[in-house]
Backbone as a ProteinNet text record, in pm:
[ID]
protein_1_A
[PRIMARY]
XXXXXXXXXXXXXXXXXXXXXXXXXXXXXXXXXXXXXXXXXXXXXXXXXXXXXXXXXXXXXXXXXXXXXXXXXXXXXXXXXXXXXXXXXXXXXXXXXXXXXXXXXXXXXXXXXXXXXXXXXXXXXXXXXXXXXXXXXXXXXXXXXXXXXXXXXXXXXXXXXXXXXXXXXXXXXXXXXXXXXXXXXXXXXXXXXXXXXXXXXXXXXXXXXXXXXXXXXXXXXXXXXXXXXXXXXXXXXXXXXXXXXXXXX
[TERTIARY]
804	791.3	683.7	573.8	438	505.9	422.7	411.6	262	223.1	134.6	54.4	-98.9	-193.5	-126.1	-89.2	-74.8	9.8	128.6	270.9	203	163.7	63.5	33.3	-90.2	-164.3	-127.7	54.6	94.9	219	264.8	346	274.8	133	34.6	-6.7	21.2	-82.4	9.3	137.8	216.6	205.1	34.4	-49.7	74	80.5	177	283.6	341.4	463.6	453	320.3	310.9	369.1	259.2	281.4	430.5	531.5	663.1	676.3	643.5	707.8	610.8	540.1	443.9	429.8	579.4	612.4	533.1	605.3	526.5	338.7	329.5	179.5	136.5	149.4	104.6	116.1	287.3	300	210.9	170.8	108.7	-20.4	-53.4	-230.2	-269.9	-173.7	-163.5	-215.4	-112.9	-106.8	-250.8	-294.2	-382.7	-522.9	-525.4	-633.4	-706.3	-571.9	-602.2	-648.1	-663.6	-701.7	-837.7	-847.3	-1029.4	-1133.7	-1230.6	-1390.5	-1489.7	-1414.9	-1470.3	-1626.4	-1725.2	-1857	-1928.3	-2055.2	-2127.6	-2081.6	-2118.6	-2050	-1881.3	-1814.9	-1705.4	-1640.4	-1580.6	-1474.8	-1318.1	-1261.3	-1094.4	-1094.2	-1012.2	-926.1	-764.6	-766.6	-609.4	-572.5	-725.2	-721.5	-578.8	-527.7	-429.1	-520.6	-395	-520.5	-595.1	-631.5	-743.8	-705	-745.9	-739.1	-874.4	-829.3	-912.4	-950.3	-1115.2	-1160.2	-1274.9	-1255.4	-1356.6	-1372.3	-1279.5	-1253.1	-1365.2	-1366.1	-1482.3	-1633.7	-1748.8	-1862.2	-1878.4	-1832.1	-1851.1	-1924.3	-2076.6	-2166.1	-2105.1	-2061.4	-2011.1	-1920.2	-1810	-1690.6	-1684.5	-1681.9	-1649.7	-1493.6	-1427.7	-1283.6	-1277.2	-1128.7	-1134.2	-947	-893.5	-753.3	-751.4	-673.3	-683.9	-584.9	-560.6	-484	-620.5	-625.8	-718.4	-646	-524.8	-509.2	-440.5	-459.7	-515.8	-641.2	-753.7	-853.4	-918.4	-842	-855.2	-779.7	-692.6	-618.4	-714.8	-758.7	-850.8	-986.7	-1023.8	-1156	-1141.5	-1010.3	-983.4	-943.9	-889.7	-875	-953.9	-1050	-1197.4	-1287.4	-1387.1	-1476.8	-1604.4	-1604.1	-1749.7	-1705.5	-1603.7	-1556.6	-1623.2	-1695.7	-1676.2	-1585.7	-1490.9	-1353	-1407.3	-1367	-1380.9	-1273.8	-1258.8	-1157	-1131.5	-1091.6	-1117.2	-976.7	-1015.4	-915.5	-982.4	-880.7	-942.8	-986.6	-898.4	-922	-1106.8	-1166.4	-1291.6	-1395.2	-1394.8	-1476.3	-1615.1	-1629.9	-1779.3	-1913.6	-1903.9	-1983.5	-2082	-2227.5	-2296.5	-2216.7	-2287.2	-2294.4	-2335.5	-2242.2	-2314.6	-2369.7	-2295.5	-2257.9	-2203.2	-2089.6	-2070	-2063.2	-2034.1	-2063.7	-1893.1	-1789.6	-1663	-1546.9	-1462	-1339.2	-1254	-1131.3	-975.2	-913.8	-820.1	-677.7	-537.8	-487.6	-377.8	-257.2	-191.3	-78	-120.2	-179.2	-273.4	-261.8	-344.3	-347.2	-255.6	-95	-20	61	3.7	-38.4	-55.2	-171.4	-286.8	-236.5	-247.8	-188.8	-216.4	-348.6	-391.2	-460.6	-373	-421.1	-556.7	-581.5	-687.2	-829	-821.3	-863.6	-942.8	-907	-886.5	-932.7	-926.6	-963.6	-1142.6	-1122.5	-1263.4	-1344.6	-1299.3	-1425.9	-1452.2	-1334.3	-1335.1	-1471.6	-1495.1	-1517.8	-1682.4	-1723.5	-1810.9	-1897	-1824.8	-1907.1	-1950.7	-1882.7	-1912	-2008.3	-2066.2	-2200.8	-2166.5	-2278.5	-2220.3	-2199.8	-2118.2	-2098.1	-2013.5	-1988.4	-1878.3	-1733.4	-1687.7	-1507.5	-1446	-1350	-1217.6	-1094	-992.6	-890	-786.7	-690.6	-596.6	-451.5	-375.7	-197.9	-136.8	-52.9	-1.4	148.3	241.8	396.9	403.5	472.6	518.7	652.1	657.9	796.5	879.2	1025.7	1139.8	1105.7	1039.4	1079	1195.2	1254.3	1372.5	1508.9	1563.4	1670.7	1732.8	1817.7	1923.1	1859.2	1810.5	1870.1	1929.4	1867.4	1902.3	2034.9	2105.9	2226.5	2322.2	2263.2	2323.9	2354	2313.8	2290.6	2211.5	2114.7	1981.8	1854.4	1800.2	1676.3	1572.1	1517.8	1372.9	1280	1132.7	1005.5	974	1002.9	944.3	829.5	797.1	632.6	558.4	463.7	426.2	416.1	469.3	530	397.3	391.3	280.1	163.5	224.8	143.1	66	73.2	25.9	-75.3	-37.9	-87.9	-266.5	-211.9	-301.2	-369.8	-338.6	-417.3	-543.8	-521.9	-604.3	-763.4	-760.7	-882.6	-895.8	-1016.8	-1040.2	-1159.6	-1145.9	-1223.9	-1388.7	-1425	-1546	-1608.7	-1534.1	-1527.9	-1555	-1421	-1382.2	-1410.6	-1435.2	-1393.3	-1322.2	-1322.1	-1270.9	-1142.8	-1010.7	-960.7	-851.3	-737.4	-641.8	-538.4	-441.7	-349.7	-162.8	-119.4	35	108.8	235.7	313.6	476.5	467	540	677.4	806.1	866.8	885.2	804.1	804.3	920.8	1037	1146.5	1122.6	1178	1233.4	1348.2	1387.6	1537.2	1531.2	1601.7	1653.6	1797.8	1805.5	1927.1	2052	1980.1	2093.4	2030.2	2154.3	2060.3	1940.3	1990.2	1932.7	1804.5	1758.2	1601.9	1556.7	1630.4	1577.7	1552.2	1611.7	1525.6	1424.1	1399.5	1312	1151.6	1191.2	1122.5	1009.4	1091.9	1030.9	856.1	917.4	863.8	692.3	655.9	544.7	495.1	538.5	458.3	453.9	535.8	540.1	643.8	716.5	815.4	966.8	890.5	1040.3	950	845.9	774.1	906.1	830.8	912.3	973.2	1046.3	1108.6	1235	1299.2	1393.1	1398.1	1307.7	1279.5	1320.9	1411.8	1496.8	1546.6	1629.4	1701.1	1838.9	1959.4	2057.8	2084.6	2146.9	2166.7	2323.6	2349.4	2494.8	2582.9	2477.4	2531.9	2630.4	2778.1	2849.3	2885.5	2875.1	2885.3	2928.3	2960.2	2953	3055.8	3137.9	3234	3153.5	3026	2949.4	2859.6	2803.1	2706.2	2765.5	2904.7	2986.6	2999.3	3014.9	2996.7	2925.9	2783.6	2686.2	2660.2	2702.7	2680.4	2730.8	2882.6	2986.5	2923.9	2872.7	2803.6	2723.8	2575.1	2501.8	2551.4	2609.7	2678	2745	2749.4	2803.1	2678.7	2561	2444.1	2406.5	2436.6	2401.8	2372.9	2276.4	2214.5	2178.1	2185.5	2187.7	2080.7	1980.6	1842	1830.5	1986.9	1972.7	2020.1	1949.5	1965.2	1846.1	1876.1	1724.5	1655.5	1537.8	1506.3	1372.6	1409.1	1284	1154.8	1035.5	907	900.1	870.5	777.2	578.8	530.8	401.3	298.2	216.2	120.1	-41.7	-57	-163.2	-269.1	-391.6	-540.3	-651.4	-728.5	-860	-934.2	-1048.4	-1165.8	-1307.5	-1342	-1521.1	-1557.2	-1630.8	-1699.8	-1852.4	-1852.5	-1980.5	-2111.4	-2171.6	-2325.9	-2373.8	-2485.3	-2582	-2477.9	-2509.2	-2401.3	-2548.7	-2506.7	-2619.7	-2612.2
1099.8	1198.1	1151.7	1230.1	1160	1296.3	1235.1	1303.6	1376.6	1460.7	1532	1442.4	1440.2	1353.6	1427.2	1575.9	1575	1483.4	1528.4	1401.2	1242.8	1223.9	1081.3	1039.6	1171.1	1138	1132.2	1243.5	1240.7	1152.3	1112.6	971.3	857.5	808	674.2	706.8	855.8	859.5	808.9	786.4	696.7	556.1	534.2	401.1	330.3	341.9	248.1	153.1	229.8	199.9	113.2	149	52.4	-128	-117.1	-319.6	-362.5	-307.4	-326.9	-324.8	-295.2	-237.3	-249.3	-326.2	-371	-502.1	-593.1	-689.6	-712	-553.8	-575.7	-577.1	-544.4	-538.2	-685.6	-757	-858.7	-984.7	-940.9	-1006.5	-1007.3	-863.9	-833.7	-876.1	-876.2	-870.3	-1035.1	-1109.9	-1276.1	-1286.8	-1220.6	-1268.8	-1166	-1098.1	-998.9	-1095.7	-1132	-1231.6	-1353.6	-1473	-1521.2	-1498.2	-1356.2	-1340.1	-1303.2	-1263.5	-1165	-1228.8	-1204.7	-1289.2	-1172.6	-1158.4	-1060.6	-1110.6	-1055.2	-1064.3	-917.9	-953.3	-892.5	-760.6	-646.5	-528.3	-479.6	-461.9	-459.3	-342.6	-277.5	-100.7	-128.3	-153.3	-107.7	17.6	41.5	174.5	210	280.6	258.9	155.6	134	26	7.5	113.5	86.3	63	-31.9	-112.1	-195.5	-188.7	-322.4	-467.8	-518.8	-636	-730.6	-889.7	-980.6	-1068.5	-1020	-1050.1	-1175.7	-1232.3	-1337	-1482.9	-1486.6	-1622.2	-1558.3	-1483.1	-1448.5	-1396.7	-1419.6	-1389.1	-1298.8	-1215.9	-1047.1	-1026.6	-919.9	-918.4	-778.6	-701	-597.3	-527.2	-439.4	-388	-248	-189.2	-27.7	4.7	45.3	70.1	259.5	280.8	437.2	453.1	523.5	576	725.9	766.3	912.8	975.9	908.5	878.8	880.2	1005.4	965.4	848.5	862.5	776.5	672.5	618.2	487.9	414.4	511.6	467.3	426.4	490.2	510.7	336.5	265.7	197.2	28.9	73.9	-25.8	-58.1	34.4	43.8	-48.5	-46.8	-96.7	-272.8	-275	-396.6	-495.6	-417.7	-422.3	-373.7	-396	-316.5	-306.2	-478.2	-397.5	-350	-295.1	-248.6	-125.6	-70.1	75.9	181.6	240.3	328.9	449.8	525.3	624.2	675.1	813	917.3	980.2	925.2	1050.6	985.7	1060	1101	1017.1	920.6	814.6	889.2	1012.6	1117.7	1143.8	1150.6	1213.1	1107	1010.8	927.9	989	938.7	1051.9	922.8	847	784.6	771.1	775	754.4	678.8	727.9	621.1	485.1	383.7	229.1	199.8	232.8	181.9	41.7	10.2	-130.2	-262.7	-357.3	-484.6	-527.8	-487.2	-505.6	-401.8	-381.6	-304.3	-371	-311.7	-389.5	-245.9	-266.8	-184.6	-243.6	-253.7	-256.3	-150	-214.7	-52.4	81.3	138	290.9	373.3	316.9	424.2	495.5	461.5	483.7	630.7	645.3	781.5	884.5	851.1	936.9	1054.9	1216	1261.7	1281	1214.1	1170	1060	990.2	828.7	763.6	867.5	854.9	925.9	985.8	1057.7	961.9	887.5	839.8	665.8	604.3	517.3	563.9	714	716	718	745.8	749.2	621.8	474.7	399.2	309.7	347.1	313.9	372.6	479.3	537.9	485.5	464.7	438	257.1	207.1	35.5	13	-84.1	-120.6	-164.5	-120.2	-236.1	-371.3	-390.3	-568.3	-611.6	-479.7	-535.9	-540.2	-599.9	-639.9	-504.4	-502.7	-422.4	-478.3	-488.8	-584.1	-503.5	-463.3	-316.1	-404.3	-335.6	-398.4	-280.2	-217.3	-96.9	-94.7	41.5	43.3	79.1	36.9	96.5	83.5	196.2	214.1	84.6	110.6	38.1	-75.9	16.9	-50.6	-13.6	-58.3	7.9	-2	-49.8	-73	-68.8	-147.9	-183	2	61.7	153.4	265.8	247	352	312.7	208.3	139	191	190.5	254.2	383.6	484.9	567.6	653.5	625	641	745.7	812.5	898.6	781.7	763.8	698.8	764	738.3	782.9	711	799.5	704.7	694.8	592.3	558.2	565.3	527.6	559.7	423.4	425.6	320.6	181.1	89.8	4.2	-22.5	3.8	15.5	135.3	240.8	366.1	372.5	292	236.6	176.8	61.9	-31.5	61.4	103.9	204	282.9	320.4	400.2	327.4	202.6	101.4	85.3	184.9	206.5	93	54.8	-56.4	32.4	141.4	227.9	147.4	179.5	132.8	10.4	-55.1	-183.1	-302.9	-404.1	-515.2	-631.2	-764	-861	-837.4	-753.8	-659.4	-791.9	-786.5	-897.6	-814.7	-813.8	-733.8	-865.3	-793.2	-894.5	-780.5	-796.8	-702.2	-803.8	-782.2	-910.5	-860.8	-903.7	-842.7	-946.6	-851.5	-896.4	-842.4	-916.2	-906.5	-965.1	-887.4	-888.7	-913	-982.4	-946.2	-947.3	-893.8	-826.1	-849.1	-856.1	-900.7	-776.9	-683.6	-554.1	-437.3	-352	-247.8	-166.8	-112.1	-89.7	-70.2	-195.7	-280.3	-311.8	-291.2	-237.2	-154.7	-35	119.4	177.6	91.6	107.6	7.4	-69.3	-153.8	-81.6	37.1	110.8	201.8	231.4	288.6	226.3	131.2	47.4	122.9	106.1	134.2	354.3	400.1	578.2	618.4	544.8	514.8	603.3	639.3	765.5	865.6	881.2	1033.8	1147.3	1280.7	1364.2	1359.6	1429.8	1442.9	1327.1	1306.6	1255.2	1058	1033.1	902.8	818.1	679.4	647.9	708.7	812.9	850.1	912.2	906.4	934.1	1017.6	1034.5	1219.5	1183.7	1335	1359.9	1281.3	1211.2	1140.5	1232.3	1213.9	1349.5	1271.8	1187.3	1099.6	939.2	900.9	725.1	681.2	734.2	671.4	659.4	800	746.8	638.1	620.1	503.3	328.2	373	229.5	214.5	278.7	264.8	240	310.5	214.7	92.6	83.8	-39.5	-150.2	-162	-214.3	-213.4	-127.3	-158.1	-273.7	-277.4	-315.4	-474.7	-485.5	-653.1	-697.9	-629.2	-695.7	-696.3	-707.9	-709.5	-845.3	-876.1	-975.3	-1124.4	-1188.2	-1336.2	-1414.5	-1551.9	-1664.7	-1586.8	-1517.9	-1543.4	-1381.5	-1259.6	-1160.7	-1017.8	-918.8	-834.7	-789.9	-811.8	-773.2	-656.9	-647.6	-495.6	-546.8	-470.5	-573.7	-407.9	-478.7	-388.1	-421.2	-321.3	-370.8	-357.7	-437.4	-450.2	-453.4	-354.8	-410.9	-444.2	-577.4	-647	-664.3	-629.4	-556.4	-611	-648.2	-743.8	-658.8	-591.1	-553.4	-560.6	-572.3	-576.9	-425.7	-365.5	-269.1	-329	-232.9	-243	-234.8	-312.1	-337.5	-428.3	-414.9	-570	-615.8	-735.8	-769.5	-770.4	-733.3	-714.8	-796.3
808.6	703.1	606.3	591.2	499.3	393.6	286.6	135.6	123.9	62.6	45.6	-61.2	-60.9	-142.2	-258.9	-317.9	-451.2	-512.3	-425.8	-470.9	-524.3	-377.1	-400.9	-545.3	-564.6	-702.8	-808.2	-801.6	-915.3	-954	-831.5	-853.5	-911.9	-860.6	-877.6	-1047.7	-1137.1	-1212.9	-1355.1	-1305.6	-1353.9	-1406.5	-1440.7	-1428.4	-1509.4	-1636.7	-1743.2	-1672.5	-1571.6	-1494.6	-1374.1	-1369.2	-1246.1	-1207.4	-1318	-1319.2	-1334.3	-1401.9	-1338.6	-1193.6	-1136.4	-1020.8	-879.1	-884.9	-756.6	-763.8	-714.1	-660.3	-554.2	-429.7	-259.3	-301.6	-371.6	-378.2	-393.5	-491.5	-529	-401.7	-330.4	-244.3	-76	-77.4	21.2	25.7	-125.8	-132.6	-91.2	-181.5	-160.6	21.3	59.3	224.3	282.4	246	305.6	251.4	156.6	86.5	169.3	244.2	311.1	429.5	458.7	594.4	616.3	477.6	449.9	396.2	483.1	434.9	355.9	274.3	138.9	96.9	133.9	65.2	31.4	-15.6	-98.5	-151.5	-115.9	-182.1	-116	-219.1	-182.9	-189.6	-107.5	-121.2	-117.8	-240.9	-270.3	-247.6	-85.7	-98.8	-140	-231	-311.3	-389.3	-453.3	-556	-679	-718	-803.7	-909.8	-984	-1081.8	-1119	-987.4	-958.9	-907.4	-836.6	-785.8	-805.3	-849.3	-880.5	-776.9	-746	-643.4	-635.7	-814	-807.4	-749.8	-679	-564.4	-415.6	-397.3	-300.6	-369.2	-294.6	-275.1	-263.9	-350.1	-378.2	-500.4	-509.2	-577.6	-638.1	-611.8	-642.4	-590.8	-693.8	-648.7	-647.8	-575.6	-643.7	-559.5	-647.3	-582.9	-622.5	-520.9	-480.6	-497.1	-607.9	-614.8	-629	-597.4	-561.7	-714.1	-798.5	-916.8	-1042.9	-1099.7	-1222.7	-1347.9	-1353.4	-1460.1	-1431.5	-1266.3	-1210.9	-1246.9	-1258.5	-1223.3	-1350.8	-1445.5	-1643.5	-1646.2	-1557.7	-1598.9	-1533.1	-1451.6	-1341.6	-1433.6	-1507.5	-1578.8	-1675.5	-1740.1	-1865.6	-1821.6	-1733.9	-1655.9	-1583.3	-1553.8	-1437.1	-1501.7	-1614.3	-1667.3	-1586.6	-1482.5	-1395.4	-1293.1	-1249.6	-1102.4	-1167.3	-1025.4	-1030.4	-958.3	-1088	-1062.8	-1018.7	-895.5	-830.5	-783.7	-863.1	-800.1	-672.4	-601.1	-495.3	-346.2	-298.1	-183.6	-68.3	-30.1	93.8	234.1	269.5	396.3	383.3	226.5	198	81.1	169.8	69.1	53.8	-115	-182	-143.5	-91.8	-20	94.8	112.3	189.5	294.2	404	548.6	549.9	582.1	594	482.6	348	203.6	211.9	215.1	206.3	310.5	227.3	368.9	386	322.5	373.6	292.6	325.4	309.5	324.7	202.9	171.5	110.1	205.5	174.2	156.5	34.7	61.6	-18.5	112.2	113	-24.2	108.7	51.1	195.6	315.2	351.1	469.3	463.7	511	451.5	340	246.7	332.2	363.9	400.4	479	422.6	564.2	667.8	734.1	895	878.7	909.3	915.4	976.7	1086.8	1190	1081.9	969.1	948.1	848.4	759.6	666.8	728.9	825.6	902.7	961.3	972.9	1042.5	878.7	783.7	663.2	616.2	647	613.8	737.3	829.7	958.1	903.3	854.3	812.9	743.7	599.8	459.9	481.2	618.6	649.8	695.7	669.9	747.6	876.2	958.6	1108.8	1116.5	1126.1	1128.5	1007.3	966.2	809.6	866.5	791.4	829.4	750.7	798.8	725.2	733.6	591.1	585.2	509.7	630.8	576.9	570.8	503.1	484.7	477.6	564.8	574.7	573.5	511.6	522.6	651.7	775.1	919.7	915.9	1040.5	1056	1067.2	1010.8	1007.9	853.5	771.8	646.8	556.9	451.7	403.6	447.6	531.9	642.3	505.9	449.6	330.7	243.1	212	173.8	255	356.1	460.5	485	541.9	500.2	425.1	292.4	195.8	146.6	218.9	224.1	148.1	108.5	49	166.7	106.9	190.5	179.9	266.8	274.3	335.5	297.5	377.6	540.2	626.9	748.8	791.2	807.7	809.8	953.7	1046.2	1146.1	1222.4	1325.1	1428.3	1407.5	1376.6	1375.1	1526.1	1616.1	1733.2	1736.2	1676.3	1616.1	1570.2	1468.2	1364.4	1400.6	1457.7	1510	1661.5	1677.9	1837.2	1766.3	1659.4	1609.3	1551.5	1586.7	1562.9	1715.4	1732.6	1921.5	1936.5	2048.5	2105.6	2126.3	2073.2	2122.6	1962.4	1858.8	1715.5	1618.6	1712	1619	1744.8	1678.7	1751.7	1679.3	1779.6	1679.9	1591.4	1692.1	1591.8	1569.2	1488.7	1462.7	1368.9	1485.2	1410.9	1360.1	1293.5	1234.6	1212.3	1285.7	1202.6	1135.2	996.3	942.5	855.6	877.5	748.4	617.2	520.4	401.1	327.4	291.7	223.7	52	-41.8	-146.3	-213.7	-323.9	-376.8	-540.1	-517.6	-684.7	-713.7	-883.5	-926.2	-925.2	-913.9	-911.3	-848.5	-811.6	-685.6	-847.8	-901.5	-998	-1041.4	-1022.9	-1071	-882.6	-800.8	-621.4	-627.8	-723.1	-675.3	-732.7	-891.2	-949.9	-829.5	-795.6	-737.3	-631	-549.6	-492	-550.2	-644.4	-747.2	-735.2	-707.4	-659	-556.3	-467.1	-310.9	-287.3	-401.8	-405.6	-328.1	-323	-197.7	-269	-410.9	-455	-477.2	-431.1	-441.2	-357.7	-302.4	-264.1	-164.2	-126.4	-21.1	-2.7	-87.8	-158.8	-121.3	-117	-82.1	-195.6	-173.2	-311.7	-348.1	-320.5	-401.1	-356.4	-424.3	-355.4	-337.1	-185.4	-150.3	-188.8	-271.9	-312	-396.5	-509.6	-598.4	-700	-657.6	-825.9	-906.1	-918.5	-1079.2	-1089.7	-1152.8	-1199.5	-1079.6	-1027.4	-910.8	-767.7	-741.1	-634.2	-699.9	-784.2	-805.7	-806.5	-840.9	-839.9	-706.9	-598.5	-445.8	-400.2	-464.2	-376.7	-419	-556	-610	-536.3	-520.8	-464.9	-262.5	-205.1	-121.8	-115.3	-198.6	-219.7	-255.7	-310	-353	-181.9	-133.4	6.9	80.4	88.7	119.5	5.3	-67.9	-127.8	-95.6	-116.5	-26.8	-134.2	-126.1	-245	-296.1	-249.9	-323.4	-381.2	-374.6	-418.9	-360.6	-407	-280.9	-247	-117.4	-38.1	-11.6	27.4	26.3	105	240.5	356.9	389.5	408.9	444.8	607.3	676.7	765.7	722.8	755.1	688.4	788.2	830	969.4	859.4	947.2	839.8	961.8	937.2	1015.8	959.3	1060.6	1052.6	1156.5	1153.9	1214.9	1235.4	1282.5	1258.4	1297	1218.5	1279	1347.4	1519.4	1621.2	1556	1579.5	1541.3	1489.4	1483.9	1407.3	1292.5	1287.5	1143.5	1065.1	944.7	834.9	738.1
[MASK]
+++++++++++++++++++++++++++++++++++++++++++++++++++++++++++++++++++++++++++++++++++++++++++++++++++++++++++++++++++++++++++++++++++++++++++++++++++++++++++++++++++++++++++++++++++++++++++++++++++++++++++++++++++++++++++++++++++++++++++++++++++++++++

């Protein structure tokens, strides 16, 4: 079940709220970081609000949220990044614009993934890398559990098929579960709230809650799911390394 880019834009434009609540981000980006040989001009797709990229040999940043008052929030954070509005399916970018690409968890959004991969595939120079971190299916288990709606995401072999060998090479794919815990279900569902993961279609949120006796149930659920280190709340994460075909430049 994907969400529509409006939902998207108007869940993300929630900038204030964010930084509570993008744990998986920080955690993902850490692990997506070590994998990427980030140089000269650089493209954040689904930048959020920005990521600090001055440990690599990157001469310049221009990042892309489909969230205007993301991008109001990245500016203020990032004053030389350049913040760009727009929709990852339709990047406002020339052909063989940059020398590498980084996504993380953005374009699992997208409502054609293939679609949104080919503009990324586009605006790259030949021989530039791309370094994606995506939500795939079978993330969420413990709310689904609980009886909670979740977003289902697209199978990670799916996922990863869609970087065709005509395209990509050098491809390097991981699919990893990155688990979380939290001190109360509570501050778990707000947690979601990060990745858009309570946008529509009732994702996070409880079907048929009638008042404080269902919430003490799931509560009382949720504590039996409980582990020294909390309660958990697991991703599946498919993490992507590519070269795009041609001269390296």
């Amino acid at each position: 079940m994907m969400t529509s880019q409006s939902d998207v834009a108007g869940h993300f434009s929630r900038a204030h709220q964010y930084d509570c609540h993008n744990l998986l981000q920080r955690l993902t980006a850490n692990k997506l970081q070590t994998k990427a040989g980030l140089r000269g001009h650089l493209l954040d797709i689904g930048a959020g609000p920005g990521t600090d990229f001055s440990l690599f040999p990157v001469n310049r940043v221009t990042t892309v949220d489909i969230a205007f008052a993301m991008c109001q929030r990245l500016r203020s954070l990032h004053p030389s990044y350049e913040a760009v509005c727009a929709d990852a399916s339709a990047l406002p970018f020339a052909d063989g614009r940059f020398d590498c690409l980084y996504s993380n968890l953005a374009l699992q959004w997208c409502t054609d993934f293939t679609v949104a991969l080919a503009e990324a595939y586009r605006v790259l120079k030949p021989g530039g890398r791309g370094y994606f971190a995506m939500v795939c299916d079978g993330a969420l288990p413990e709310l689904e559990t609980l009886g909670f709606c979740v977003n289902h995401f697209a199978p990670a072999p799916q996922m990863a098929s869609a970087f065709s060998d005509h395209d990509w090479c050098e491809l390097s794919t991981e699919v990893a579960t990155e688990t979380l815990h939290f001190d109360d279900l509570r501050t778990l569902l707000y947690s979601i709230k990060g990745v858009g993961a309570s946008a529509r279609h009732g994702a996070g949120q409880a079907k048929a809650l009638r008042g404080r006796a269902d919430w003490q149930a799931r509560v009382d659920n949720a504590e039996r799911m409980r582990t020294p280190m909390g309660l958990p709340l697991s991703y599946q994460i498919l993490y992507v390394s590519a070269q795009k075909r041609g001269a390296t430049t």
